[in-house]
Amino acid sequence: MDITVVFQIAAVGILVAVLNQVLKGAGRDDQATMTTLAGLIVVLFWIISHISDLFGTVQNLFQL
């Protein structure tokens, strides 16, 4: 896994946290929650291929 993936995830986390605080301050709690969920889904889609590679590596390691 490349270090840029970690930085991308951190950037999305910071962006979502800022948007969450701004939306909550404006009284839009529902949209803040949806923004948080959207950020989580985006990050999960990014790392799902890395998780698949990890399971493949573990499978090859133990030759299952």
Short mmCIF file of N, CA, C and O in Angstrom, two decimals:
data_model
loop_
_atom_site.label_atom_id
_atom_site.label_comp_id
_atom_site.label_asym_id
_atom_site.label_seq_id
_atom_site.Cartn_x
_atom_site.Cartn_y
_atom_site.Cartn_z
N MET A 1 0.84 -1.17 0.00
CA MET A 1 0.00 0.00 0.00
C MET A 1 0.89 1.23 0.00
O MET A 1 1.84 1.33 0.75
N ASP A 2 0.54 2.13 -0.83
CA ASP A 2 1.32 3.36 -0.98
C ASP A 2 0.90 4.37 0.08
O ASP A 2 -0.24 4.37 0.55
N ILE A 3 1.82 5.23 0.44
CA ILE A 3 1.56 6.22 1.49
C ILE A 3 0.56 7.28 1.02
O ILE A 3 -0.12 7.90 1.84
N THR A 4 0.41 7.45 -0.30
CA THR A 4 -0.54 8.45 -0.80
C THR A 4 -1.97 8.08 -0.45
O THR A 4 -2.81 8.97 -0.27
N VAL A 5 -2.26 6.78 -0.33
CA VAL A 5 -3.61 6.35 0.05
C VAL A 5 -3.92 6.84 1.46
O VAL A 5 -5.03 7.31 1.74
N VAL A 6 -2.94 6.76 2.34
CA VAL A 6 -3.13 7.22 3.72
C VAL A 6 -3.39 8.72 3.74
O VAL A 6 -4.28 9.21 4.46
N PHE A 7 -2.65 9.47 2.92
CA PHE A 7 -2.86 10.92 2.87
C PHE A 7 -4.22 11.27 2.26
O PHE A 7 -4.87 12.22 2.70
N GLN A 8 -4.67 10.50 1.27
CA GLN A 8 -5.98 10.74 0.69
C GLN A 8 -7.08 10.49 1.71
O GLN A 8 -8.04 11.28 1.80
N ILE A 9 -6.95 9.42 2.46
CA ILE A 9 -7.95 9.12 3.49
C ILE A 9 -7.95 10.20 4.56
O ILE A 9 -9.02 10.63 5.02
N ALA A 10 -6.78 10.67 4.94
CA ALA A 10 -6.69 11.74 5.93
C ALA A 10 -7.32 13.03 5.40
O ALA A 10 -8.02 13.74 6.14
N ALA A 11 -7.09 13.34 4.12
CA ALA A 11 -7.67 14.55 3.54
C ALA A 11 -9.19 14.47 3.51
O ALA A 11 -9.88 15.45 3.83
N VAL A 12 -9.73 13.31 3.16
CA VAL A 12 -11.18 13.15 3.16
C VAL A 12 -11.71 13.29 4.59
O VAL A 12 -12.75 13.92 4.82
N GLY A 13 -11.00 12.72 5.55
CA GLY A 13 -11.43 12.83 6.95
C GLY A 13 -11.46 14.26 7.43
O GLY A 13 -12.41 14.68 8.11
N ILE A 14 -10.44 15.03 7.09
CA ILE A 14 -10.39 16.44 7.50
C ILE A 14 -11.51 17.22 6.82
O ILE A 14 -12.19 18.03 7.46
N LEU A 15 -11.70 16.99 5.53
CA LEU A 15 -12.75 17.68 4.79
C LEU A 15 -14.14 17.36 5.35
O LEU A 15 -14.96 18.26 5.56
N VAL A 16 -14.38 16.10 5.64
CA VAL A 16 -15.67 15.70 6.19
C VAL A 16 -15.87 16.30 7.57
O VAL A 16 -16.97 16.76 7.92
N ALA A 17 -14.82 16.34 8.38
CA ALA A 17 -14.94 16.91 9.72
C ALA A 17 -15.27 18.40 9.67
O ALA A 17 -16.13 18.88 10.43
N VAL A 18 -14.63 19.12 8.76
CA VAL A 18 -14.90 20.56 8.62
C VAL A 18 -16.33 20.78 8.13
O VAL A 18 -17.07 21.62 8.67
N LEU A 19 -16.73 20.03 7.10
CA LEU A 19 -18.09 20.17 6.59
C LEU A 19 -19.12 19.81 7.65
O LEU A 19 -20.17 20.46 7.75
N ASN A 20 -18.81 18.80 8.43
CA ASN A 20 -19.72 18.38 9.50
C ASN A 20 -19.91 19.50 10.51
O ASN A 20 -21.05 19.80 10.91
N GLN A 21 -18.85 20.13 10.91
CA GLN A 21 -18.95 21.21 11.89
C GLN A 21 -19.68 22.42 11.32
O GLN A 21 -20.49 23.06 12.03
N VAL A 22 -19.42 22.75 10.06
CA VAL A 22 -20.10 23.89 9.44
C VAL A 22 -21.60 23.62 9.32
O VAL A 22 -22.43 24.49 9.64
N LEU A 23 -21.95 22.42 8.89
CA LEU A 23 -23.37 22.09 8.73
C LEU A 23 -24.08 22.02 10.07
O LEU A 23 -25.23 22.46 10.18
N LYS A 24 -23.43 21.48 11.08
CA LYS A 24 -24.06 21.45 12.40
C LYS A 24 -24.23 22.86 12.97
O LYS A 24 -25.20 23.15 13.64
N GLY A 25 -23.26 23.72 12.71
CA GLY A 25 -23.37 25.11 13.16
C GLY A 25 -24.50 25.84 12.48
O GLY A 25 -25.10 26.76 13.05
N ALA A 26 -24.81 25.44 11.25
CA ALA A 26 -25.90 26.08 10.51
C ALA A 26 -27.25 25.44 10.81
O ALA A 26 -28.27 25.84 10.24
N GLY A 27 -27.25 24.45 11.69
CA GLY A 27 -28.50 23.81 12.06
C GLY A 27 -28.96 22.74 11.09
O GLY A 27 -30.12 22.35 11.09
N ARG A 28 -28.08 22.26 10.27
CA ARG A 28 -28.40 21.23 9.28
C ARG A 28 -27.81 19.89 9.71
O ARG A 28 -26.89 19.36 9.09
N ASP A 29 -28.33 19.35 10.79
CA ASP A 29 -27.79 18.11 11.36
C ASP A 29 -27.97 16.92 10.43
O ASP A 29 -27.11 16.04 10.36
N ASP A 30 -29.09 16.87 9.71
CA ASP A 30 -29.34 15.75 8.81
C ASP A 30 -28.31 15.72 7.68
O ASP A 30 -27.78 14.67 7.32
N GLN A 31 -28.04 16.89 7.11
CA GLN A 31 -27.05 16.95 6.03
C GLN A 31 -25.64 16.67 6.55
O GLN A 31 -24.82 16.10 5.83
N ALA A 32 -25.36 17.05 7.78
CA ALA A 32 -24.05 16.75 8.37
C ALA A 32 -23.86 15.25 8.51
O ALA A 32 -22.79 14.71 8.21
N THR A 33 -24.91 14.56 8.93
CA THR A 33 -24.84 13.11 9.05
C THR A 33 -24.66 12.46 7.69
O THR A 33 -23.87 11.52 7.53
N MET A 34 -25.38 12.93 6.69
CA MET A 34 -25.24 12.38 5.33
C MET A 34 -23.85 12.63 4.77
O MET A 34 -23.31 11.79 4.06
N THR A 35 -23.28 13.78 5.07
CA THR A 35 -21.92 14.07 4.62
C THR A 35 -20.92 13.10 5.24
O THR A 35 -20.02 12.59 4.57
N THR A 36 -21.10 12.82 6.51
CA THR A 36 -20.23 11.87 7.20
C THR A 36 -20.36 10.48 6.59
O THR A 36 -19.36 9.79 6.34
N LEU A 37 -21.58 10.04 6.33
CA LEU A 37 -21.79 8.73 5.71
C LEU A 37 -21.20 8.67 4.31
O LEU A 37 -20.63 7.65 3.91
N ALA A 38 -21.36 9.74 3.55
CA ALA A 38 -20.80 9.78 2.20
C ALA A 38 -19.28 9.69 2.23
O ALA A 38 -18.68 8.97 1.42
N GLY A 39 -18.65 10.38 3.16
CA GLY A 39 -17.20 10.29 3.30
C GLY A 39 -16.74 8.89 3.66
O GLY A 39 -15.75 8.38 3.13
N LEU A 40 -17.48 8.24 4.54
CA LEU A 40 -17.16 6.88 4.93
C LEU A 40 -17.28 5.93 3.75
O LEU A 40 -16.41 5.07 3.52
N ILE A 41 -18.33 6.07 2.97
CA ILE A 41 -18.53 5.20 1.80
C ILE A 41 -17.44 5.41 0.76
O ILE A 41 -16.92 4.45 0.19
N VAL A 42 -17.05 6.65 0.52
CA VAL A 42 -15.98 6.93 -0.44
C VAL A 42 -14.67 6.26 -0.01
O VAL A 42 -14.00 5.62 -0.81
N VAL A 43 -14.34 6.39 1.26
CA VAL A 43 -13.10 5.79 1.76
C VAL A 43 -13.17 4.27 1.69
O VAL A 43 -12.19 3.61 1.32
N LEU A 44 -14.31 3.69 2.01
CA LEU A 44 -14.46 2.24 1.92
C LEU A 44 -14.28 1.74 0.49
O LEU A 44 -13.66 0.70 0.27
N PHE A 45 -14.82 2.48 -0.48
CA PHE A 45 -14.63 2.08 -1.87
C PHE A 45 -13.16 2.17 -2.27
O PHE A 45 -12.68 1.38 -3.08
N TRP A 46 -12.43 3.15 -1.73
CA TRP A 46 -11.02 3.27 -2.05
C TRP A 46 -10.20 2.11 -1.50
O TRP A 46 -9.29 1.63 -2.15
N ILE A 47 -10.50 1.69 -0.28
CA ILE A 47 -9.65 0.69 0.36
C ILE A 47 -10.10 -0.75 0.14
O ILE A 47 -9.39 -1.67 0.53
N ILE A 48 -11.24 -0.95 -0.51
CA ILE A 48 -11.72 -2.32 -0.67
C ILE A 48 -10.77 -3.15 -1.54
O ILE A 48 -10.57 -4.34 -1.29
N SER A 49 -10.14 -2.54 -2.53
CA SER A 49 -9.18 -3.29 -3.36
C SER A 49 -7.94 -3.65 -2.54
O SER A 49 -7.36 -4.72 -2.73
N HIS A 50 -7.53 -2.77 -1.64
CA HIS A 50 -6.37 -3.05 -0.80
C HIS A 50 -6.68 -4.18 0.19
O HIS A 50 -5.81 -5.01 0.48
N ILE A 51 -7.89 -4.20 0.69
CA ILE A 51 -8.29 -5.29 1.59
C ILE A 51 -8.32 -6.61 0.84
O ILE A 51 -7.88 -7.64 1.36
N SER A 52 -8.79 -6.59 -0.39
CA SER A 52 -8.80 -7.79 -1.22
C SER A 52 -7.38 -8.28 -1.46
O SER A 52 -7.11 -9.50 -1.40
N ASP A 53 -6.47 -7.37 -1.75
CA ASP A 53 -5.06 -7.75 -1.94
C ASP A 53 -4.47 -8.34 -0.66
O ASP A 53 -3.70 -9.30 -0.71
N LEU A 54 -4.85 -7.78 0.48
CA LEU A 54 -4.36 -8.29 1.76
C LEU A 54 -4.82 -9.73 1.98
O LEU A 54 -4.02 -10.59 2.36
N PHE A 55 -6.10 -10.00 1.72
CA PHE A 55 -6.60 -11.36 1.89
C PHE A 55 -5.92 -12.32 0.91
O PHE A 55 -5.63 -13.46 1.25
N GLY A 56 -5.66 -11.87 -0.31
CA GLY A 56 -4.96 -12.70 -1.28
C GLY A 56 -3.55 -13.01 -0.84
O GLY A 56 -3.06 -14.14 -0.99
N THR A 57 -2.87 -12.03 -0.28
CA THR A 57 -1.51 -12.23 0.22
C THR A 57 -1.49 -13.21 1.40
O THR A 57 -0.64 -14.11 1.46
N VAL A 58 -2.44 -13.07 2.31
CA VAL A 58 -2.51 -13.98 3.45
C VAL A 58 -2.82 -15.40 2.96
O VAL A 58 -2.25 -16.37 3.45
N GLN A 59 -3.69 -15.49 1.98
CA GLN A 59 -4.04 -16.80 1.43
C GLN A 59 -2.83 -17.45 0.78
O GLN A 59 -2.58 -18.65 0.95
N ASN A 60 -2.05 -16.68 0.02
CA ASN A 60 -0.84 -17.22 -0.60
C ASN A 60 0.22 -17.57 0.45
O ASN A 60 0.98 -18.52 0.28
N LEU A 61 0.28 -16.78 1.49
CA LEU A 61 1.27 -17.01 2.53
C LEU A 61 1.05 -18.34 3.22
O LEU A 61 2.00 -19.09 3.45
N PHE A 62 -0.19 -18.64 3.52
CA PHE A 62 -0.50 -19.90 4.19
C PHE A 62 -0.92 -20.98 3.21
O PHE A 62 -1.28 -22.08 3.60
N GLN A 63 -0.93 -20.65 1.93
CA GLN A 63 -1.27 -21.57 0.83
C GLN A 63 -2.58 -22.28 1.10
O GLN A 63 -2.66 -23.52 1.11
N LEU A 64 -3.62 -21.48 1.30
CA LEU A 64 -4.95 -22.03 1.54
C LEU A 64 -5.71 -22.18 0.25
O LEU A 64 -5.62 -21.47 -0.65
#
